Coordinates of C-alpha atoms and ligand atoms in Angstrom, one line a residue:
X1 CA 91.9 82.3 114.7
X2 CA 92.7 83.6 118.1
X3 CA 94.9 86.8 118.1
X4 CA 97.1 85.1 120.5
X5 CA 98.0 82.2 118.4
X6 CA 101.6 81.9 117.9
X7 CA 101.8 78.8 115.8
X8 CA 100.6 78.5 112.2
X9 CA 101.0 76.2 109.3
X10 CA 101.8 79.0 107.1
X11 CA 103.1 82.4 107.7
X12 CA 102.7 84.5 104.9
X13 CA 105.0 87.7 104.9
X14 CA 103.2 90.8 103.2
X15 CA 99.8 92.0 102.4
X16 CA 100.2 93.2 98.8
X17 CA 99.1 91.3 95.7
X18 CA 101.4 88.1 96.2
X19 CA 100.4 87.7 99.9
X20 CA 96.7 88.4 99.3
X21 CA 96.8 86.2 96.4
X22 CA 98.5 83.3 98.7
X23 CA 95.7 83.6 101.2
X24 CA 93.0 83.6 98.6
X25 CA 94.5 80.1 96.9
X26 CA 94.8 78.7 100.3
X27 CA 91.4 79.7 101.4
X28 CA 90.2 77.9 98.5
X29 CA 92.6 75.1 97.6
X30 CA 94.1 74.6 101.2
X31 CA 91.1 75.4 103.7
X32 CA 92.4 73.3 106.5
X33 CA 95.6 74.8 106.9
X34 CA 95.8 77.4 109.5
X35 CA 97.7 80.6 108.2
X36 CA 98.5 84.4 109.3
X37 CA 99.8 87.3 107.3
X38 CA 102.5 89.5 109.0
X39 CA 102.4 92.9 107.4
X40 CA 105.0 95.6 108.5
X41 CA 102.9 98.5 107.6
X42 CA 99.4 99.6 108.7
X43 CA 97.5 99.0 105.3
X44 CA 97.2 96.2 103.0
X45 CA 98.0 96.7 99.3
X46 CA 102.1 96.6 99.6
X47 CA 103.1 98.9 96.3
X48 CA 99.7 100.3 95.7
X49 CA 99.5 101.8 99.3
X50 CA 102.7 102.8 99.6
X51 CA 103.2 105.0 96.3
X52 CA 100.9 107.9 96.5
X53 CA 102.6 110.1 93.8
X54 CA 100.2 112.1 91.3
X55 CA 98.9 109.7 88.6
X56 CA 100.1 106.6 90.3
X57 CA 98.9 103.8 88.0
X58 CA 99.8 100.3 86.8
X59 CA 101.7 99.8 83.7
X60 CA 100.5 96.3 83.0
X61 CA 96.7 95.5 81.9
X62 CA 94.7 94.8 85.2
X63 CA 93.5 91.7 83.3
X64 CA 97.0 90.2 83.7
X65 CA 97.9 92.3 86.9
X66 CA 94.6 90.8 88.2
X67 CA 94.5 87.4 89.6
X68 CA 92.9 84.4 87.9
X69 CA 90.2 84.0 90.3
X70 CA 88.8 87.3 90.5
X71 CA 87.8 89.3 87.4
X72 CA 89.0 93.1 86.9
X73 CA 85.6 94.8 86.6
X74 CA 86.7 98.3 85.8
X75 CA 86.2 100.2 82.5
X76 CA 89.9 101.1 82.4
X77 CA 92.3 98.4 82.0
X78 CA 95.4 100.5 82.8
X79 CA 94.2 101.1 86.4
X80 CA 95.2 104.0 88.7
X81 CA 96.4 103.0 92.1
X82 CA 93.4 103.6 94.3
X83 CA 91.5 101.1 92.0
X84 CA 94.0 98.7 92.2
X85 CA 93.9 99.0 96.1
X86 CA 90.0 98.6 96.0
X87 CA 90.5 95.3 94.2
X88 CA 92.6 93.9 96.8
X89 CA 90.6 95.1 99.8
X90 CA 87.4 93.7 98.2
X91 CA 89.0 90.4 98.0
X92 CA 90.4 90.3 101.4
X93 CA 87.0 91.4 102.7
X94 CA 85.1 88.8 100.7
X95 CA 87.0 86.1 101.3
X96 CA 87.5 86.5 105.3
X97 CA 91.4 87.3 104.6
X98 CA 91.5 90.6 106.4
X99 CA 91.1 89.1 110.1
X100 CA 94.2 86.8 109.1
X101 CA 96.3 90.1 108.7
X102 CA 98.5 91.3 111.6
X103 CA 99.6 94.8 110.5
X104 CA 102.4 96.4 112.3
X105 CA 104.1 93.1 112.3
X106 CA 107.8 93.4 110.6
X107 CA 109.6 90.1 110.1
X108 CA 113.0 90.2 111.3
X109 CA 114.7 86.8 111.3
X110 CA 113.3 83.4 110.7
X111 CA 115.1 80.0 111.5
X112 CA 114.2 76.6 110.6
X113 CA 114.4 73.9 113.2
X114 CA 114.3 70.5 111.6
X115 CA 113.4 68.8 115.2
X116 CA 110.0 70.3 115.3
X117 CA 109.7 71.1 111.3
X118 CA 109.0 74.7 112.0
X119 CA 110.2 78.3 110.9
X120 CA 110.7 80.3 114.4
X121 CA 110.0 83.5 113.3
X122 CA 111.0 86.9 115.1
X123 CA 108.5 89.7 114.4
X124 CA 109.1 93.3 115.7
X125 CA 105.9 95.4 116.4
X126 CA 105.5 99.1 115.9
X127 CA 106.6 99.9 119.5
X128 CA 109.8 97.7 118.8
X129 CA 108.5 95.0 121.0
X130 CA 109.9 91.5 119.6
X131 CA 107.4 88.4 119.4
X132 CA 108.0 84.9 118.6
X133 CA 105.9 82.9 116.2
X134 CA 106.3 79.6 114.4
X135 CA 105.2 78.1 111.3
X136 CA 105.5 74.9 109.4
X137 CA 106.0 76.9 106.3
X138 CA 107.0 80.5 105.2
X139 CA 105.7 82.1 102.0
X140 CA 107.3 85.2 101.2
X141 CA 105.2 87.7 99.4
X142 CA 107.3 90.5 100.6
X143 CA 107.8 92.4 97.3
X144 CA 111.3 93.1 95.3
X145 CA 112.6 96.4 96.8
X146 CA 113.4 98.1 100.0
X147 CA 110.7 99.6 101.7
X148 CA 112.8 101.4 103.9
X149 CA 115.2 103.2 101.3
X150 CA 115.0 103.9 97.5
X151 CA 118.2 103.6 95.4
X152 CA 120.4 106.6 96.1
X153 CA 122.5 107.6 93.1
X154 CA 124.4 109.8 95.4
X155 CA 123.3 113.5 94.2
X156 CA 125.0 116.2 95.9
X157 CA 122.0 118.6 96.1
X158 CA 124.8 121.2 97.0
X159 CA 123.1 124.8 97.0
X160 CA 119.8 123.8 95.9
X161 CA 117.2 125.6 97.6
X162 CA 114.0 124.0 96.4
X163 CA 112.3 120.6 97.8
X164 CA 113.9 117.3 97.0
X165 CA 111.2 114.4 96.6
X166 CA 111.4 110.7 96.1
X167 CA 108.5 109.0 94.8
X168 CA 108.6 106.3 97.0
X169 CA 108.0 108.8 99.9
X170 CA 105.7 111.4 98.3
X171 CA 104.4 114.1 100.7
X172 CA 100.6 114.2 101.0
X173 CA 100.3 117.9 101.1
X174 CA 102.7 118.7 98.3
X175 CA 101.4 121.7 96.2
X176 CA 103.2 122.2 93.2
X177 CA 100.7 124.8 91.7
X178 CA 102.5 126.9 89.6
X179 CA 106.2 125.4 90.2
X180 CA 108.8 124.5 87.9
X181 CA 109.4 120.8 88.4
X182 CA 112.2 118.7 87.3
X183 CA 111.6 115.0 87.3
X184 CA 114.9 113.0 87.1
X185 CA 114.5 109.7 85.3
X186 CA 112.8 108.2 82.3
X187 CA 111.4 104.8 83.7
X188 CA 107.6 104.1 84.5
X189 CA 107.3 106.4 87.3
X190 CA 108.9 109.5 85.7
X191 CA 106.5 108.7 82.7
X192 CA 103.7 108.8 85.1
X193 CA 104.4 111.6 87.3
X194 CA 105.2 114.1 84.2
X195 CA 101.9 114.3 82.7
X196 CA 100.1 114.1 85.8
X197 CA 102.1 117.2 87.4
X198 CA 101.9 118.9 84.1
X199 CA 98.1 120.2 84.6
X200 CA 98.9 122.2 87.8
X201 CA 102.9 123.1 87.5
X202 CA 104.2 125.6 85.5
X203 CA 106.3 122.9 83.7
X204 CA 107.6 119.8 84.2
X205 CA 110.8 118.9 82.7
X206 CA 111.5 114.9 82.6
X207 CA 115.5 114.9 82.6
X208 CA 116.8 112.0 81.5
X209 CA 120.5 110.4 81.0
X210 CA 119.3 107.8 78.7
X211 CA 116.1 107.4 76.6
X212 CA 113.5 104.6 77.3
X213 CA 111.3 102.7 74.7
X214 CA 107.8 104.0 74.9
X215 CA 104.8 102.6 73.7
X216 CA 101.2 104.3 73.6
X217 CA 98.0 102.4 74.0
X218 CA 94.5 103.0 75.4
X219 CA 93.7 102.8 79.1
X220 CA 90.7 101.5 78.1
X221 CA 90.2 98.1 76.3
X222 CA 87.6 97.8 73.9
X223 CA 87.4 94.5 73.3
X224 CA 87.2 93.7 77.1
X225 CA 84.5 96.4 77.3
X226 CA 82.5 94.8 74.7
X227 CA 83.1 91.1 75.9
X228 CA 81.8 92.2 79.3
X229 CA 78.7 93.5 77.8
X230 CA 77.7 90.5 75.9
X231 CA 79.5 87.4 78.1
X232 CA 79.3 86.6 81.7
X233 CA 82.1 88.6 83.7
X234 CA 84.3 85.6 84.3
X235 CA 84.3 84.3 80.7
X236 CA 84.8 87.9 79.7
X237 CA 87.7 88.1 81.7
X238 CA 89.3 84.8 80.9
X239 CA 89.1 85.5 77.1
X240 CA 90.7 89.3 77.5
X241 CA 93.2 87.7 79.9
X242 CA 94.1 85.0 77.5
X243 CA 94.2 87.5 74.4
X244 CA 96.8 89.9 76.6
X245 CA 99.0 86.9 77.8
X246 CA 99.2 86.1 74.2
X247 CA 100.1 89.7 73.0
X248 CA 102.5 90.2 75.6
X249 CA 104.2 87.0 74.8
X250 CA 104.5 87.8 71.0
X251 CA 105.6 91.3 71.5
X252 CA 108.3 90.1 74.0
X253 CA 109.5 87.5 71.4
X254 CA 109.2 89.7 68.4
X255 CA 111.3 92.5 70.2
X256 CA 114.1 89.9 71.0
X257 CA 113.8 88.4 67.5
X258 CA 113.2 91.3 65.3
X259 CA 114.3 94.4 67.3
X260 CA 114.6 96.9 64.2
X261 CA 111.0 96.3 63.2
X262 CA 110.0 96.8 66.7
X263 CA 111.8 99.9 66.9
X264 CA 110.3 101.3 63.8
X265 CA 106.9 100.5 65.2
X266 CA 107.4 102.1 68.4
X267 CA 108.6 105.3 66.4
X268 CA 106.2 105.0 63.8
X269 CA 103.6 105.1 66.9
X270 CA 105.2 108.1 68.2
X271 CA 105.3 110.1 65.3
X272 CA 101.7 109.6 64.9
X273 CA 101.0 111.3 68.1
X274 CA 103.9 114.0 67.9
X275 CA 103.7 114.8 64.1
X276 CA 105.6 113.1 61.3
X277 CA 108.5 115.4 61.6
X278 CA 109.1 115.1 65.5
X279 CA 112.8 114.7 66.3
X280 CA 112.9 111.2 67.8
X281 CA 116.1 111.4 69.9
X282 CA 114.4 111.7 73.2
X283 CA 112.8 108.4 72.4
X284 CA 115.6 106.3 70.9
X285 CA 117.4 104.4 73.4
X286 CA 121.0 103.1 72.7
X287 CA 119.4 99.4 73.6
X288 CA 116.8 97.3 72.0
X289 CA 113.2 97.4 72.9
X290 CA 112.7 94.7 75.9
X291 CA 116.4 94.7 77.1
X292 CA 114.5 96.8 79.7
X293 CA 110.7 97.0 80.3
X294 CA 108.9 98.9 77.7
X295 CA 107.3 102.2 79.5
X296 CA 103.5 102.5 78.8
X297 CA 102.1 106.0 77.7
X298 CA 98.3 105.5 78.2
X299 CA 96.2 107.8 75.9
X300 CA 99.1 109.2 74.6
X301 CA 99.2 111.4 78.1
X302 CA 103.0 112.0 78.2
X303 CA 102.9 112.9 74.3
X304 CA 99.8 115.2 75.0
X305 CA 101.6 116.9 77.7
X306 CA 104.7 117.6 75.6
X307 CA 102.7 118.8 72.7
X308 CA 100.8 121.4 75.2
X309 CA 104.3 122.9 76.1
X310 CA 103.6 122.3 79.8
X311 CA 106.0 119.1 79.8
X312 CA 109.6 118.6 78.3
X313 CA 112.0 116.0 77.7
X314 CA 115.7 116.8 78.2
X315 CA 118.7 114.3 77.4
X316 CA 121.7 115.2 79.5
X317 CA 124.0 114.7 82.7
X318 CA 123.9 116.7 85.9
X319 CA 126.7 118.8 86.3
X320 CA 125.5 120.4 89.7
X321 CA 122.3 121.5 91.6
X322 CA 122.2 125.0 92.0
X323 CA 120.3 127.2 94.0
X324 CA 117.3 127.8 91.7
X325 CA 117.7 124.4 89.7
X326 CA 119.8 122.2 87.7
X327 CA 123.0 122.7 86.0
X328 CA 123.6 120.0 82.9
X329 CA 127.3 119.3 81.7
X330 CA 126.6 120.9 78.6
X331 CA 125.6 124.1 80.6
X332 CA 121.8 124.0 80.1
X333 CA 120.2 125.2 83.2
X334 CA 116.7 123.8 84.2
X335 CA 115.1 126.0 86.8
X336 CA 113.3 124.1 89.5
X337 CA 111.4 124.7 92.7
X338 CA 111.0 120.9 93.0
X339 CA 113.3 118.3 92.0
X340 CA 111.8 114.7 91.9
X341 CA 114.1 111.8 91.8
X342 CA 112.4 109.2 89.9
X343 CA 115.7 107.3 89.7
X344 CA 114.3 104.0 90.7
X345 CA 114.3 101.4 93.8
X346 CA 116.9 99.2 95.5
X347 CA 116.2 95.6 95.1
X348 CA 115.7 93.3 98.3
X349 CA 115.5 89.8 98.5
X350 CA 113.1 88.0 100.9
X351 CA 111.8 91.2 103.2
X352 CA 115.4 91.7 104.2
X353 CA 114.5 89.1 107.1
X354 CA 117.4 87.1 108.3
X355 CA 117.1 83.5 107.4
X356 CA 118.8 80.5 109.0
X357 CA 118.7 76.8 109.0
X358 CA 119.3 75.5 112.2
X359 CA 121.1 78.5 113.5
X360 CA 123.2 78.8 110.3
X361 CA 122.6 81.9 108.3
X362 CA 121.3 81.4 104.9
X363 CA 122.1 83.6 102.0
X364 CA 119.8 83.1 99.3
X365 CA 122.5 84.0 96.8
X366 CA 124.1 80.8 97.6
X367 CA 121.2 79.0 96.6
X368 CA 119.3 77.9 93.3
X369 CA 115.9 79.0 92.5
X370 CA 113.6 75.9 92.4
X371 CA 110.6 76.3 90.0
X372 CA 111.0 80.2 90.2
X373 CA 109.5 79.8 93.7
X374 CA 111.5 77.4 96.4
X375 CA 115.1 77.2 97.1
X376 CA 117.7 74.3 96.7
X377 CA 118.0 72.8 100.0
X378 CA 115.8 75.3 102.1
X379 CA 112.8 73.3 103.4
X380 CA 109.2 74.7 103.6
X381 CA 110.3 78.4 102.2
X382 CA 108.7 79.9 99.0
X383 CA 108.8 83.5 97.4
X384 CA 107.0 85.3 95.0
X385 CA 109.2 87.3 92.4
X386 CA 107.2 88.1 89.6
X387 CA 107.8 88.2 85.6
X388 CA 110.0 90.9 84.3
X389 CA 108.5 90.6 80.6
X390 CA 105.0 90.0 81.6
X391 CA 102.5 91.0 84.8
X392 CA 103.7 90.0 88.5
X393 CA 100.5 88.4 89.4
X394 CA 100.8 85.9 86.7
X395 CA 103.7 84.4 88.8
X396 CA 102.1 85.1 92.1
X397 CA 99.1 83.0 91.0
X398 CA 101.0 79.9 89.8
X399 CA 103.4 80.0 92.7
X400 CA 100.4 80.3 95.2
X401 CA 98.5 77.5 93.3
X402 CA 101.8 75.4 93.3
X403 CA 102.4 75.7 96.9
X404 CA 98.7 74.7 97.8
X405 CA 99.5 71.6 95.6
X406 CA 102.6 71.2 97.8
X407 CA 100.8 71.4 100.8
X408 CA 97.8 69.3 100.0
X409 CA 100.3 66.3 98.8
X410 CA 102.2 66.7 102.2
X411 CA 99.0 66.2 104.0
X412 CA 98.4 63.3 101.8
X413 CA 101.5 61.5 102.4
X414 CA 101.8 62.6 106.0
X415 CA 104.9 64.3 105.8
X416 CA 106.1 67.9 107.4
X417 CA 109.0 68.9 105.3
X418 CA 109.4 69.7 101.7
X419 CA 112.8 70.2 100.2
X420 CA 114.1 70.7 96.8
X421 CA 117.4 68.7 97.2
X422 CA 120.3 69.7 95.3
X423 CA 123.5 67.7 95.9
X424 CA 126.7 69.4 96.7
X425 CA 128.5 67.9 93.9
X426 CA 125.8 69.0 91.3
X427 CA 126.7 70.0 87.7
X428 CA 124.3 72.9 87.3
X429 CA 125.5 75.3 84.6
X430 CA 124.8 79.0 86.0
X431 CA 122.8 81.5 83.8
X432 CA 122.3 85.1 84.1
X433 CA 119.3 85.5 86.4
X434 CA 118.0 88.6 84.3
X435 CA 118.5 88.9 80.8
X436 CA 117.3 92.7 81.3
X437 CA 119.6 95.7 81.4
X438 CA 117.8 97.9 83.7
X439 CA 119.6 99.8 86.4
X440 CA 118.0 98.3 89.4
X441 CA 118.2 94.8 87.8
X442 CA 121.8 95.3 87.3
X443 CA 122.4 96.6 90.7
X444 CA 120.4 94.0 92.5
X445 CA 122.0 90.9 90.6
X446 CA 124.6 90.2 93.3
X447 CA 122.1 89.6 96.3
X448 CA 119.6 87.6 94.2
X449 CA 119.6 83.8 94.2
X450 CA 121.1 81.7 91.4
X451 CA 119.5 80.7 88.3
X452 CA 120.5 77.5 86.3
X453 CA 120.0 77.1 82.4
X454 CA 117.9 74.0 82.9
X455 CA 114.6 74.0 84.6
X456 CA 113.6 73.5 87.3
X457 CA 116.6 75.2 89.2
X458 CA 115.7 78.7 87.6
X459 CA 113.5 81.6 87.7
X460 CA 112.0 81.3 84.1
X461 CA 110.8 84.3 82.1
X462 CA 108.0 82.2 80.1
X463 CA 104.6 82.4 81.7
X464 CA 102.9 80.0 79.5
X465 CA 105.3 77.2 79.9
X466 CA 105.6 77.9 83.6
X467 CA 102.1 77.6 84.1
X468 CA 101.6 74.3 82.2
X469 CA 104.4 72.8 84.2
X470 CA 103.3 74.1 87.7
X471 CA 100.0 73.0 87.3
X472 CA 100.4 69.9 85.8
X473 CA 103.7 68.2 86.7
X474 CA 103.8 65.8 89.3
X475 CA 104.6 67.3 92.8
X476 CA 106.8 64.5 93.5
X477 CA 109.5 65.0 90.8
X478 CA 112.5 63.3 92.3
X479 CA 113.9 66.5 93.4
X480 CA 111.4 67.8 95.9
X481 CA 112.0 65.2 98.9
X482 CA 109.1 64.8 101.6
X483 CA 110.3 64.1 105.3
X484 CA 109.1 63.9 108.4
X485 CA 109.9 66.1 111.4
X486 CA 113.1 65.4 113.3
X487 CA 115.5 64.9 110.3
X488 CA 118.1 67.4 110.1
X489 CA 117.7 69.6 107.0
X490 CA 121.3 70.9 106.8
X491 CA 123.0 68.2 104.8
X492 CA 121.4 67.8 101.1
X493 CA 123.0 64.4 100.6
X494 CA 121.6 63.1 103.7
X495 CA 118.2 64.3 102.8
X496 CA 118.6 62.7 99.3
X497 CA 119.5 59.7 100.9
X498 CA 116.5 59.9 103.2
X499 CA 114.0 60.5 100.3
X500 CA 115.3 57.4 98.4
Ligands
LIG601 C1 105.1 102.3 91.3 C2 105.1 100.6 90.8 C3 104.1 100.5 89.9 C4 104.3 99.4 89.1 N1 103.6 98.7 88.3 C5 103.5 97.4 88.1 C6 102.9 97.0 86.9 O1 101.9 97.7 86.4 N2 102.9 95.7 86.7 C7 103.6 94.7 87.0 O2 103.5 93.6 86.9 N3 104.2 95.1 88.2 C8 104.3 96.3 88.5 N4 105.1 96.5 89.8 C9 105.7 95.7 90.4 C10 104.6 95.5 91.5 O3 105.5 95.9 92.8 C11 104.2 94.4 91.7 O4 103.1 94.2 90.6 C12 103.3 94.0 92.9 O5 102.4 95.1 93.4 C13 103.9 93.4 93.9 O6 103.3 92.5 95.0 P1 103.7 92.0 95.9 O7 102.8 91.9 97.1 O8 104.5 90.8 95.7 O9 105.0 93.1 96.6 P2 104.6 94.3 97.3 O10 103.5 95.3 96.6 O11 106.0 95.3 97.3 O12 104.2 94.3 98.8 C14 105.0 93.7 99.8 C15 104.5 93.6 101.2 O13 105.1 93.0 101.8 C16 105.8 94.0 103.0 N5 106.7 93.5 103.8 C17 108.0 93.3 103.0 N6 109.0 92.9 103.8 C18 108.4 92.8 105.2 C19 108.7 92.2 106.2 N7 110.1 91.9 106.7 N8 107.8 91.8 107.3 C20 106.5 92.1 107.2 N9 105.9 92.6 106.2 C21 106.8 93.3 105.2 C22 105.3 95.2 102.7 O14 105.0 96.2 103.7 C23 104.5 95.0 101.7 O15 103.1 95.4 102.3 C24 105.2 98.1 90.2 C25 105.9 98.4 91.0 C26 105.9 99.6 91.3 C27 107.0 100.2 92.7

């Protein structure tokens, strides 16, 4: 690929798990198609490069957060950020993907033009200079949150004289030795940071408004490590991956069908760590397990920190930030030199790219998902939005595989355009896109694409079923219409007629 090339078959946005994954799938399955990855940052890895807070790690096992094509070979199944980054770097280097990445390229806008069947993409370089690239397909691996700003809960830090830090922008040189730290939040980030900072800090207090369901498991998967000793790496990986997919599916369904049983099990496990008389109030949320993602406590690290007295969990509402700490509404005062606002992410759709069709703005919130991957009446565009009840990469893999199948089918029949056609007079019944009560999910719903009750017009949350459908069902399903360039993509009814 010449560095001056401006036209590609596929432009992938984002060099995180989803973008690197698509590039690897294309290399293996659609090798004749040219592609480039446009990445706004200077490094690959996305989430795993951006987040630098102490202890940064996965909360899924790497046998499912890893790709289907590349075994996870580390001893720890719950991996830290640098190990995940290494894994991605290695894939990019071994498969020749790195030379296709254009770092410092932020995609601002993309306009679909039917006449040449191309997305006309506006890209901003770090110097602010704008460039124009075109591609037949746009594949968005741009993640799900805003890289520029985290969620702002509107705290007024008033008199507070200490440091305020958001985990998304962790200062490289932060020295918290001997400091009093208050971490606001009770999600995966807070639960990672609290035990990690407890070693050096004088005291770390996790201040939660609402408790979260926690489950504890070893960071090392004993079965996975045993299988790796006695079987070829790939076979061992496949078995562990399948075991974890099944276990995940089982525990999600169990939580939905028998919540009390799951609550009792989770509490029993916490009592095993904290002692039989431990007051479970800080770990008793007002909702059922898997109404929000469960929070992983690997190797009991949070519980060990609590037992050591170096960490604490306090449930309460903030009244004010005072000079030396945080005052709660019940008048409790938490001294703080550092406040970490682990209050969550701000959801963003399609990398905040201004999408348009023939110059007319496209708001994906007006379009239905098609197979959790494309959108009604939007040609040659795919995205990755991972599972909420399973690892992100499971969806990244099946979406990439599916789009490679679509690309190959397009080559085979000699067409330039693939569009999931939904007539204007459709009678689709809408469904809640996320059946989860987590804050960031609820806050972001308004900007998410539409979800129907019936497949394929939805972002399904059932990996095993989705995998079978995406891999085995015919591409030509009577909905995904194929066209040659030149036809106007604006009217779905026209497109439908053309496809018939
Ligand atoms: C702290 C943290 C821990 C997580 N742990 C897990 C976990 O254990 N299991 C799990 O399943 N999920 C987890 N997630 C979700 C996680 O984000 C995904 O697993 C996965 O890393 C997403 O990969 P991605 O490539 O789709 O997106 P990202 O990792 O967000 O990468 C997106 C890339 O796109 C680039 N980009 C965005 N917009 C543009 C644009 N307009 N132009 C150019 N480039 C752009 C970004 O710079 C970035 O490099 C976690 C998320 C966070 C924040």
